[in-house]
Short mmCIF file of C-alpha atoms and ligand atoms in Angstrom, two decimals:
data_model
loop_
_atom_site.label_atom_id
_atom_site.label_comp_id
_atom_site.label_asym_id
_atom_site.label_seq_id
_atom_site.Cartn_x
_atom_site.Cartn_y
_atom_site.Cartn_z
CA UNK A 1 -5.77 -29.69 6.12
CA UNK A 2 -5.11 -26.05 6.71
CA UNK A 3 -8.13 -24.25 5.27
CA UNK A 4 -7.60 -20.51 4.78
CA UNK A 5 -10.62 -18.38 5.59
CA UNK A 6 -9.33 -15.33 3.79
CA UNK A 7 -7.32 -14.61 0.65
CA UNK A 8 -3.63 -13.81 0.99
CA UNK A 9 -2.16 -10.62 -0.44
CA UNK A 10 -0.65 -12.59 -3.30
CA UNK A 11 -3.93 -14.34 -4.14
CA UNK A 12 -5.74 -11.01 -4.23
CA UNK A 13 -3.11 -9.40 -6.48
CA UNK A 14 -3.14 -12.33 -8.92
CA UNK A 15 -6.93 -12.50 -9.02
CA UNK A 16 -7.20 -8.79 -9.86
CA UNK A 17 -4.57 -9.05 -12.61
CA UNK A 18 -6.72 -11.64 -14.41
CA UNK A 19 -9.26 -8.93 -15.18
CA UNK A 20 -7.94 -7.36 -18.36
CA UNK A 21 -10.35 -4.39 -18.06
CA UNK A 22 -9.05 -3.39 -14.64
CA UNK A 23 -7.32 -0.02 -14.36
CA UNK A 24 -3.72 -0.52 -13.22
CA UNK A 25 -2.56 1.26 -10.10
CA UNK A 26 1.04 2.07 -9.23
CA UNK A 27 1.83 3.39 -5.72
CA UNK A 28 5.06 5.06 -4.66
CA UNK A 29 5.61 5.57 -0.94
CA UNK A 30 7.71 8.17 0.88
CA UNK A 31 8.09 9.02 4.57
CA UNK A 32 7.74 6.81 7.60
CA UNK A 33 6.59 3.26 8.24
CA UNK A 34 3.05 4.53 8.87
CA UNK A 35 2.98 5.51 5.22
CA UNK A 36 4.24 2.09 4.14
CA UNK A 37 1.42 0.58 6.16
CA UNK A 38 -1.13 3.04 4.75
CA UNK A 39 -0.12 2.23 1.16
CA UNK A 40 -0.92 -1.41 1.96
CA UNK A 41 -4.39 -0.32 3.10
CA UNK A 42 -4.81 1.65 -0.12
CA UNK A 43 -3.79 -1.45 -2.15
CA UNK A 44 -6.54 -3.36 -0.40
CA UNK A 45 -9.23 -0.72 -0.97
CA UNK A 46 -8.35 -0.39 -4.64
CA UNK A 47 -8.28 -4.16 -5.26
CA UNK A 48 -11.72 -4.44 -3.64
CA UNK A 49 -12.94 -1.83 -6.11
CA UNK A 50 -11.81 -3.56 -9.28
CA UNK A 51 -8.35 -2.08 -9.77
CA UNK A 52 -5.23 -4.17 -10.44
CA UNK A 53 -1.75 -3.41 -9.09
CA UNK A 54 1.37 -2.91 -11.19
CA UNK A 55 5.07 -2.54 -10.41
CA UNK A 56 5.72 -0.73 -13.68
CA UNK A 57 5.04 2.97 -13.55
CA UNK A 58 5.01 3.20 -17.40
CA UNK A 59 2.04 0.82 -17.64
CA UNK A 60 -0.05 2.46 -14.90
CA UNK A 61 -3.44 4.09 -15.50
CA UNK A 62 -3.42 5.58 -12.01
CA UNK A 63 -0.34 6.70 -10.06
CA UNK A 64 -0.57 7.45 -6.34
CA UNK A 65 2.30 9.12 -4.50
CA UNK A 66 2.00 8.64 -0.75
CA UNK A 67 3.85 11.63 0.66
CA UNK A 68 5.63 12.97 3.74
CA UNK A 69 5.64 16.57 5.01
CA UNK A 70 7.80 16.28 8.10
CA UNK A 71 10.69 18.35 6.68
CA UNK A 72 10.91 20.70 3.74
CA UNK A 73 13.35 18.45 1.85
CA UNK A 74 10.81 15.60 1.99
CA UNK A 75 8.33 17.83 0.15
CA UNK A 76 10.92 19.07 -2.36
CA UNK A 77 11.73 15.50 -3.30
CA UNK A 78 8.08 14.88 -4.09
CA UNK A 79 7.76 18.06 -6.14
CA UNK A 80 10.76 16.91 -8.22
CA UNK A 81 9.21 13.49 -8.68
CA UNK A 82 6.02 15.15 -9.91
CA UNK A 83 7.98 16.91 -12.65
CA UNK A 84 9.26 13.54 -13.89
CA UNK A 85 5.73 12.09 -13.79
CA UNK A 86 4.44 15.05 -15.76
CA UNK A 87 6.55 13.90 -18.73
CA UNK A 88 4.86 10.49 -18.45
CA UNK A 89 1.46 12.12 -18.28
CA UNK A 90 2.10 13.97 -21.53
CA UNK A 91 2.82 10.65 -23.25
CA UNK A 92 -0.04 8.68 -21.70
CA UNK A 93 -3.43 10.25 -22.31
CA UNK A 94 -5.82 9.79 -19.40
CA UNK A 95 -3.13 8.96 -16.83
CA UNK A 96 -4.42 9.93 -13.37
CA UNK A 97 -2.00 11.22 -10.74
CA UNK A 98 -2.99 11.34 -7.06
CA UNK A 99 -1.14 12.79 -4.08
CA UNK A 100 -1.87 10.95 -0.84
CA UNK A 101 -0.63 11.28 2.71
CA UNK A 102 0.81 14.05 4.80
CA UNK A 103 1.78 16.55 2.09
CA UNK A 104 -1.71 16.17 0.60
CA UNK A 105 -3.23 16.91 3.99
CA UNK A 106 -0.95 19.87 4.64
CA UNK A 107 -1.42 21.62 1.30
CA UNK A 108 -4.96 20.55 0.38
CA UNK A 109 -6.47 22.33 -2.71
CA UNK A 110 -3.32 24.41 -2.99
CA UNK A 111 -1.59 21.31 -4.35
CA UNK A 112 -3.87 20.97 -7.40
CA UNK A 113 -3.42 24.66 -8.08
CA UNK A 114 0.37 24.59 -7.83
CA UNK A 115 1.00 21.27 -9.55
CA UNK A 116 -1.13 21.11 -12.69
CA UNK A 117 -0.45 17.41 -13.29
CA UNK A 118 -2.13 16.44 -9.99
CA UNK A 119 -5.72 15.14 -10.34
CA UNK A 120 -6.39 13.79 -6.84
CA UNK A 121 -5.44 15.03 -3.39
CA UNK A 122 -6.37 12.65 -0.57
CA UNK A 123 -5.43 12.94 3.10
CA UNK A 124 -4.61 9.98 5.39
CA UNK A 125 -8.21 9.53 6.61
CA UNK A 126 -9.78 9.71 3.12
CA UNK A 127 -8.50 6.50 1.55
CA UNK A 128 -11.86 4.71 1.53
CA UNK A 129 -13.07 7.34 -0.94
CA UNK A 130 -10.17 6.88 -3.41
CA UNK A 131 -12.23 4.77 -5.87
CA UNK A 132 -14.88 7.53 -5.99
CA UNK A 133 -12.20 10.19 -6.38
CA UNK A 134 -10.84 8.33 -9.42
CA UNK A 135 -14.37 8.22 -10.89
CA UNK A 136 -14.72 11.95 -10.33
CA UNK A 137 -11.49 12.57 -12.24
CA UNK A 138 -12.77 10.40 -15.09
CA UNK A 139 -15.61 12.88 -15.51
CA UNK A 140 -13.08 15.65 -16.05
CA UNK A 141 -12.89 17.19 -12.57
CA UNK A 142 -10.12 17.43 -10.02
CA UNK A 143 -10.88 15.54 -6.77
CA UNK A 144 -9.85 16.60 -3.27
CA UNK A 145 -10.72 14.88 0.02
CA UNK A 146 -8.68 15.99 3.01
CA UNK A 147 -11.23 15.46 5.76
CA UNK A 148 -9.63 14.19 8.94
CA UNK A 149 -11.57 11.81 11.14
CA UNK A 150 -11.66 11.12 14.86
CA UNK A 151 -12.56 7.48 14.33
CA UNK A 152 -11.01 6.15 11.14
CA UNK A 153 -8.48 3.35 11.82
CA UNK A 154 -9.13 1.19 8.73
CA UNK A 155 -9.56 -1.50 11.39
CA UNK A 156 -11.28 -4.21 9.37
CA UNK A 157 -9.28 -3.73 6.16
CA UNK A 158 -6.69 -6.45 5.53
CA UNK A 159 -3.67 -4.61 4.09
CA UNK A 160 -2.23 -6.00 0.85
CA UNK A 161 1.53 -6.28 1.38
CA UNK A 162 2.72 -6.00 -2.19
CA UNK A 163 6.33 -4.87 -1.86
CA UNK A 164 7.04 -6.62 1.42
CA UNK A 165 9.84 -9.16 1.92
CA UNK A 166 7.32 -11.72 3.27
CA UNK A 167 9.31 -11.88 6.51
CA UNK A 168 8.63 -8.62 8.35
CA UNK A 169 5.19 -6.99 8.45
CA UNK A 170 3.93 -3.67 9.84
CA UNK A 171 0.61 -3.55 11.66
CA UNK A 172 -0.80 -0.19 12.56
CA UNK A 173 -2.30 0.13 16.08
CA UNK A 174 -2.88 3.85 16.52
CA UNK A 175 -3.35 6.77 14.13
CA UNK A 176 -2.75 10.47 14.59
CA UNK A 177 -0.98 12.28 17.40
CA UNK A 178 -2.21 14.53 20.22
CA UNK A 179 1.20 15.62 21.47
CA UNK A 180 1.65 18.86 19.56
CA UNK A 181 5.44 19.13 19.77
CA UNK A 182 5.98 22.70 18.61
CA UNK A 183 8.16 21.90 15.56
CA UNK A 184 6.02 19.07 14.23
CA UNK A 185 3.53 18.96 11.38
CA UNK A 186 2.27 15.43 12.09
CA UNK A 187 -0.68 16.38 14.36
CA UNK A 188 -1.94 18.58 11.50
CA UNK A 189 -1.44 16.00 8.79
CA UNK A 190 -2.60 12.92 10.68
CA UNK A 191 -5.21 14.36 12.98
CA UNK A 192 -6.27 13.30 16.46
CA UNK A 193 -4.85 10.28 18.20
CA UNK A 194 -7.04 7.17 18.08
CA UNK A 195 -6.55 3.49 18.83
CA UNK A 196 -7.58 0.59 16.66
CA UNK A 197 -9.84 -2.14 17.94
CA UNK A 198 -7.58 -4.77 19.59
CA UNK A 199 -9.50 -7.68 18.07
CA UNK A 200 -8.83 -6.40 14.57
CA UNK A 201 -5.13 -5.97 15.44
CA UNK A 202 -4.83 -9.52 16.77
CA UNK A 203 -6.71 -10.87 13.76
CA UNK A 204 -4.31 -9.12 11.41
CA UNK A 205 -1.28 -10.39 13.34
CA UNK A 206 -2.65 -13.95 13.06
CA UNK A 207 -3.26 -13.44 9.34
CA UNK A 208 0.29 -12.34 8.59
CA UNK A 209 1.68 -15.18 10.68
CA UNK A 210 -0.40 -17.68 8.70
CA UNK A 211 0.99 -16.13 5.51
CA UNK A 212 4.47 -17.01 6.80
CA UNK A 213 5.67 -13.69 8.22
CA UNK A 214 8.13 -14.08 11.10
CA UNK A 215 8.19 -10.58 12.53
CA UNK A 216 5.48 -8.03 13.24
CA UNK A 217 6.09 -4.36 14.05
CA UNK A 218 3.23 -2.59 15.84
CA UNK A 219 3.05 0.97 14.57
CA UNK A 220 1.89 4.34 15.84
CA UNK A 221 3.28 7.85 16.39
CA UNK A 222 3.13 7.14 20.11
CA UNK A 223 2.32 3.47 20.70
CA UNK A 224 2.51 3.89 24.49
CA UNK A 225 -0.72 5.89 24.36
CA UNK A 226 -2.59 2.91 22.90
CA UNK A 227 -5.89 2.86 24.78
CA UNK A 228 -9.00 0.85 23.98
CA UNK A 229 -12.24 1.44 25.85
CA UNK A 230 -10.93 3.78 28.55
CA UNK A 231 -8.00 1.68 29.62
CA UNK A 232 -9.58 -1.76 29.18
CA UNK A 233 -6.65 -2.57 26.87
CA UNK A 234 -3.45 -0.53 27.14
CA UNK A 235 -0.23 -0.90 25.19
CA UNK A 236 1.33 -3.33 27.67
CA UNK A 237 -1.73 -5.62 27.39
CA UNK A 238 -1.69 -5.43 23.61
CA UNK A 239 2.03 -6.20 23.47
CA UNK A 240 1.54 -9.21 25.72
CA UNK A 241 -1.38 -10.52 23.65
CA UNK A 242 0.51 -10.20 20.36
CA UNK A 243 3.63 -11.82 21.87
CA UNK A 244 1.57 -14.79 23.05
CA UNK A 245 0.13 -15.58 19.62
CA UNK A 246 3.25 -17.43 18.49
CA UNK A 247 6.55 -17.60 20.41
CA UNK A 248 8.57 -17.99 17.21
CA UNK A 249 7.26 -14.76 15.72
CA UNK A 250 9.12 -11.63 16.75
CA UNK A 251 7.27 -8.54 17.90
CA UNK A 252 8.67 -5.02 17.56
CA UNK A 253 7.00 -1.65 18.05
CA UNK A 254 7.60 1.97 17.14
CA UNK A 255 7.53 4.78 18.24
CA UNK A 256 7.66 5.18 22.02
CA UNK A 257 7.32 8.47 23.82
CA UNK A 258 9.61 9.00 26.85
CA UNK A 259 7.15 9.90 29.58
CA UNK A 260 4.49 7.47 28.35
CA UNK A 261 6.90 4.54 28.17
CA UNK A 262 6.02 2.59 31.32
CA UNK A 263 7.84 0.02 33.45
CA UNK A 264 4.88 -2.26 32.72
CA UNK A 265 5.86 -2.29 29.03
CA UNK A 266 9.55 -2.77 29.86
CA UNK A 267 8.69 -5.78 32.06
CA UNK A 268 6.65 -7.38 29.26
CA UNK A 269 9.58 -6.83 26.89
CA UNK A 270 11.86 -8.50 29.41
CA UNK A 271 9.62 -11.49 30.04
CA UNK A 272 8.85 -12.52 26.45
CA UNK A 273 11.75 -13.86 24.38
CA UNK A 274 10.03 -12.98 21.15
CA UNK A 275 9.51 -9.31 22.05
CA UNK A 276 12.63 -7.77 20.56
CA UNK A 277 15.18 -6.18 22.84
CA UNK A 278 15.20 -2.91 21.00
CA UNK A 279 13.57 0.38 21.79
CA UNK A 280 13.36 3.53 19.70
CA UNK A 281 12.98 6.38 22.19
CA UNK A 282 13.32 9.77 20.47
CA UNK A 283 14.89 12.41 22.73
CA UNK A 284 15.13 15.30 20.17
CA UNK A 285 17.49 17.34 22.36
CA UNK A 286 19.60 16.98 25.50
CA UNK A 287 18.90 20.53 26.64
CA UNK A 288 16.01 21.14 29.03
CA UNK A 289 15.51 24.62 27.56
CA UNK A 290 15.07 23.19 24.08
CA UNK A 291 12.86 20.33 25.32
CA UNK A 292 10.62 22.88 26.97
CA UNK A 293 10.47 25.01 23.84
CA UNK A 294 9.67 21.90 21.84
CA UNK A 295 6.85 21.14 24.35
CA UNK A 296 8.08 17.58 24.63
CA UNK A 297 6.83 17.52 28.21
CA UNK A 298 9.87 15.80 29.78
CA UNK A 299 13.28 16.87 31.03
CA UNK A 300 16.58 15.21 30.18
CA UNK A 301 16.53 13.84 33.76
CA UNK A 302 13.19 12.11 33.20
CA UNK A 303 14.46 10.78 29.90
CA UNK A 304 17.58 9.35 31.57
CA UNK A 305 15.38 7.80 34.24
CA UNK A 306 13.55 5.87 31.48
CA UNK A 307 16.90 4.75 30.06
CA UNK A 308 17.93 3.50 33.52
CA UNK A 309 14.69 1.55 33.83
CA UNK A 310 15.32 -0.10 30.45
CA UNK A 311 18.89 -1.00 31.43
CA UNK A 312 17.73 -2.36 34.76
CA UNK A 313 15.18 -4.81 33.38
CA UNK A 314 16.79 -5.52 29.98
CA UNK A 315 20.57 -5.15 30.22
CA UNK A 316 21.10 -6.21 26.59
CA UNK A 317 18.48 -3.85 25.14
CA UNK A 318 19.52 -1.73 22.16
CA UNK A 319 18.34 1.88 22.21
CA UNK A 320 17.99 4.32 19.34
CA UNK A 321 16.76 7.88 19.11
CA UNK A 322 15.81 10.86 16.93
CA UNK A 323 17.66 14.16 17.30
CA UNK A 324 16.95 17.60 15.88
CA UNK A 325 19.83 20.07 15.62
CA UNK A 326 19.49 23.83 15.37
CA UNK A 327 15.99 24.32 16.80
CA UNK A 328 14.95 27.94 17.41
CA UNK A 329 17.30 29.72 19.80
CA UNK A 330 19.59 26.71 20.30
CA UNK A 331 22.86 27.88 21.87
CA UNK A 332 26.26 26.21 21.77
CA UNK A 333 25.57 25.05 25.34
CA UNK A 334 22.21 23.49 24.33
CA UNK A 335 24.01 21.68 21.53
CA UNK A 336 26.71 20.46 23.94
CA UNK A 337 23.96 19.19 26.24
CA UNK A 338 22.69 17.06 23.36
CA UNK A 339 26.16 15.62 22.71
CA UNK A 340 26.61 14.93 26.43
CA UNK A 341 23.28 13.12 26.66
CA UNK A 342 24.13 11.01 23.63
CA UNK A 343 27.39 9.94 25.33
CA UNK A 344 25.58 9.23 28.57
CA UNK A 345 23.01 6.98 26.92
CA UNK A 346 25.47 5.46 24.45
CA UNK A 347 22.90 5.08 21.68
CA UNK A 348 23.26 2.10 19.39
CA UNK A 349 21.71 4.01 16.52
CA UNK A 350 20.18 7.43 15.78
CA UNK A 351 18.18 9.30 13.15
CA UNK A 352 19.52 12.85 13.05
CA UNK A 353 17.97 15.90 11.40
CA UNK A 354 18.46 19.63 10.93
CA UNK A 355 15.49 21.63 12.16
CA UNK A 356 13.19 22.47 9.27
CA UNK A 357 10.51 25.04 9.95
CA UNK A 358 7.03 23.77 9.06
CA UNK A 359 4.40 26.39 8.21
CA UNK A 360 1.64 26.95 10.78
CA UNK A 361 3.23 24.90 13.55
CA UNK A 362 3.49 26.53 16.98
CA UNK A 363 7.24 27.05 16.45
CA UNK A 364 6.71 28.70 13.05
CA UNK A 365 4.11 31.05 14.52
CA UNK A 366 5.94 31.90 17.74
CA UNK A 367 9.70 31.43 17.41
CA UNK A 368 12.24 32.67 14.96
CA UNK A 369 14.08 30.02 12.92
CA UNK A 370 17.25 31.87 13.87
CA UNK A 371 20.07 29.36 13.69
CA UNK A 372 22.20 30.02 10.67
CA UNK A 373 22.14 27.19 8.11
CA UNK A 374 25.92 26.75 8.40
CA UNK A 375 25.72 26.39 12.17
CA UNK A 376 22.83 23.91 11.91
CA UNK A 377 24.89 21.87 9.49
CA UNK A 378 28.03 21.97 11.62
CA UNK A 379 26.12 20.92 14.73
CA UNK A 380 24.38 18.15 12.82
CA UNK A 381 27.75 16.92 11.57
CA UNK A 382 29.10 16.86 15.12
CA UNK A 383 26.07 14.85 16.20
CA UNK A 384 26.52 12.40 13.31
CA UNK A 385 30.24 12.00 13.98
CA UNK A 386 29.59 11.28 17.65
CA UNK A 387 26.87 8.78 16.79
CA UNK A 388 29.20 6.97 14.39
CA UNK A 389 31.66 6.60 17.23
CA UNK A 390 28.94 5.34 19.60
CA UNK A 391 27.55 2.91 17.00
CA UNK A 392 31.03 1.54 16.36
CA UNK A 393 31.64 1.11 20.11
CA UNK A 394 28.30 -0.65 20.45
CA UNK A 395 29.05 -2.96 17.50
CA UNK A 396 32.58 -3.71 18.71
CA UNK A 397 31.11 -5.04 21.96
CA UNK A 398 29.18 -7.60 19.88
CA UNK A 399 32.24 -9.05 18.14
CA UNK A 400 32.69 -12.64 19.34
CA UNK A 401 29.04 -12.98 20.42
CA UNK A 402 26.45 -15.31 18.88
CA UNK A 403 23.01 -13.96 17.96
CA UNK A 404 19.80 -15.47 16.71
CA UNK A 405 19.22 -13.75 13.37
CA UNK A 406 16.05 -13.63 11.30
CA UNK A 407 17.09 -13.63 7.63
CA UNK A 408 15.46 -10.85 5.59
CA UNK A 409 17.18 -11.29 2.21
CA UNK A 410 20.35 -11.07 0.19
CA UNK A 411 23.04 -8.58 1.12
CA UNK A 412 23.11 -5.59 -1.23
CA UNK A 413 26.74 -6.18 -2.12
CA UNK A 414 26.77 -9.88 -2.94
CA UNK A 415 24.44 -12.75 -3.84
CA UNK A 416 26.57 -15.14 -1.79
CA UNK A 417 25.73 -13.32 1.38
CA UNK A 418 22.53 -12.90 3.33
CA UNK A 419 21.50 -10.27 5.82
CA UNK A 420 19.16 -10.24 8.76
CA UNK A 421 18.67 -8.64 12.13
CA UNK A 422 19.18 -9.76 15.68
CA UNK A 423 16.71 -9.01 18.44
CA UNK A 424 18.53 -5.69 19.03
CA UNK A 425 17.65 -4.66 15.46
CA UNK A 426 21.28 -4.70 14.34
CA UNK A 427 21.94 -5.69 10.75
CA UNK A 428 24.22 -8.72 10.40
CA UNK A 429 25.70 -9.89 7.09
CA UNK A 430 26.97 -13.48 6.69
CA UNK A 431 27.67 -16.24 4.17
CA UNK A 432 24.66 -17.96 2.71
CA UNK A 433 25.44 -21.63 3.42
CA UNK A 434 22.12 -23.44 2.93
CA UNK A 435 19.99 -20.91 4.81
CA UNK A 436 17.23 -18.87 3.19
CA UNK A 437 15.08 -15.79 3.71
CA UNK A 438 12.68 -16.23 6.63
CA UNK A 439 14.91 -18.71 8.53
CA UNK A 440 16.25 -18.13 12.02
CA UNK A 441 19.96 -18.90 12.22
CA UNK A 442 22.64 -18.53 14.89
CA UNK A 443 25.33 -16.19 13.67
CA UNK A 444 28.71 -15.61 15.28
CA UNK A 445 29.94 -12.04 14.83
CA UNK A 446 33.55 -11.88 13.61
CA UNK A 447 33.96 -8.20 12.78
CA UNK A 448 32.03 -4.97 12.34
CA UNK A 449 31.79 -1.48 10.93
CA UNK A 450 29.82 1.33 12.59
CA UNK A 451 26.79 0.30 10.49
CA UNK A 452 26.94 -3.50 10.22
CA UNK A 453 28.01 -6.66 11.98
CA UNK A 454 29.74 -9.32 9.87
CA UNK A 455 29.64 -12.96 10.83
CA UNK A 456 29.18 -16.62 10.00
CA UNK A 457 26.37 -19.10 10.53
CA UNK A 458 27.09 -21.58 13.30
CA UNK A 459 26.28 -25.12 12.26
N1 SAH B 501 6.17 10.41 16.74
C1 SAH B 501 7.54 10.27 16.70
C2 SAH B 501 8.26 10.82 15.48
C3 SAH B 501 7.58 11.34 14.29
S1 SAH B 501 8.47 12.28 13.11
C4 SAH B 501 8.10 10.93 17.94
O1 SAH B 501 7.56 11.87 18.45
O2 SAH B 501 9.14 10.55 18.36
C5 SAH B 501 10.06 11.57 13.10
C6 SAH B 501 11.15 12.49 13.54
O3 SAH B 501 11.28 13.57 12.63
C7 SAH B 501 10.94 13.17 14.87
O4 SAH B 501 11.23 12.34 15.95
C8 SAH B 501 11.87 14.37 14.78
O5 SAH B 501 13.15 14.03 15.21
C9 SAH B 501 11.90 14.65 13.30
N2 SAH B 501 11.19 15.90 12.98
C10 SAH B 501 9.89 16.16 13.15
N3 SAH B 501 9.62 17.44 12.76
C11 SAH B 501 10.79 17.97 12.35
C12 SAH B 501 11.16 19.26 11.85
N4 SAH B 501 10.27 20.23 11.73
N5 SAH B 501 12.45 19.46 11.51
C13 SAH B 501 13.37 18.48 11.66
N6 SAH B 501 13.06 17.26 12.13
C14 SAH B 501 11.79 16.99 12.48
FE1 SF4 B 502 5.31 14.94 16.10
FE2 SF4 B 502 5.65 15.03 18.70
FE3 SF4 B 502 3.58 13.70 17.68
FE4 SF4 B 502 6.04 12.76 17.39
S1 SF4 B 502 4.95 13.00 19.32
S2 SF4 B 502 4.49 12.90 15.82
S3 SF4 B 502 7.25 14.60 17.15
S4 SF4 B 502 3.91 15.90 17.59
FE1 F3S B 503 6.12 12.00 7.20
FE2 F3S B 503 3.59 11.87 7.72
FE3 F3S B 503 5.17 9.94 8.51
S1 F3S B 503 4.82 13.67 7.77
S2 F3S B 503 7.08 11.02 8.90
S3 F3S B 503 4.76 10.47 6.43
S4 F3S B 503 3.39 10.69 9.57
#
């Protein structure tokens, strides 16, 4: 018999809900995958401290908003959401509202002063103290903990994956970032870079696999800098160890940093079938002048050298990127350099943003945010249009091919159709037949759009 040594997420959620005295917690998550993963850590901490979890915001006693500060519009969205929650707070006496995550860390006490409905402000390294912060609010005070730590990795906490699809899980391997790209707020909101104990990572990967998950994504702002005990375990070792746990469980990772992304890692990707053939390698700009000003620490030539290395060892690898348009002083030529680099690489996918000045970053203190909003927008649109063309070209090459697809759920448009991803992280939609979520199926691609492949299951 298969005896479980630990409780699954579901068992823990159900057990807590049986306590009718428990305060009910509702968490809403914004921002990147690190935040999704952090909210799962918060679930775990709160369950261990006698709280129950709810999906219904109207029934909650405590609402946590896990926030992002990377661009101004991310923060505006959260401020608008707070207005809506304020109406709820007026109706429900005693409702506690907490702001977690990067916006909490960036604004600190200022947030409780500016937003009267906020009771708790807790930064990314302060989640163990959330139960105490709730108690403090119950005594009529506001509670703020924004201390950053050099050690905190929540290593031994088993995240409670409440809103997950039970197929794909995120496992965090590093926290913080030491890179200090000049435009970026993350080093200020997440603190110093630190790696999590490899044993606790492998234990968590085994746990999620025994719960039935079929894909694990290792997470960090710069996973290539993973480093345990002065190089005893580096990212390549960790990737190899996770891949070897179970050959039918896929491993992905995000995000890689161009000059830290080694051939050693590429070779591991190439030699393990279950390590997905997909790499997210943010370039930000194709212009060396801009890259220098961003303090990215690489040139477009070095970046292209990494792309060549990927293509050499893994010819069928999909590559995606992040791009910022309209950074300080960006000329038409710099912008053209970005478009040219995109063409050269032929990205399969990209996340594209307009530069948004973040207070107190190096760029905010030293450069003028001098690109007119209209120009930023026009350049961004040109970047998006080009990427749509590249994505379509990439997808058209896949028509007629057969891919192994891990099914993640029903297609948004129809209950007769399922969707999943191939190793290259491309979304494929196909008829249901008798397959179900969590299965691997072979799908033949019949047609495509720039965003999706459409196909049929091969019997
Ligand atoms: N650690 C990752 C990305 C973290 S933030 C990396 O370095 O690649 C995700 C993306 O948001 C970044 O890659 C960048 O493209 C974008 N971004 C960060 N700060 C920004 C800003 N001030 N304005 C616009 N986009 C920004
Ligand atoms: Fe920000 Fe640069 Fe760190 Fe990425 S690597 S999180 S862009 S500072
Ligand atoms: Fe946003 Fe913080 Fe992630 S600023 S992108 S939630 S690390």
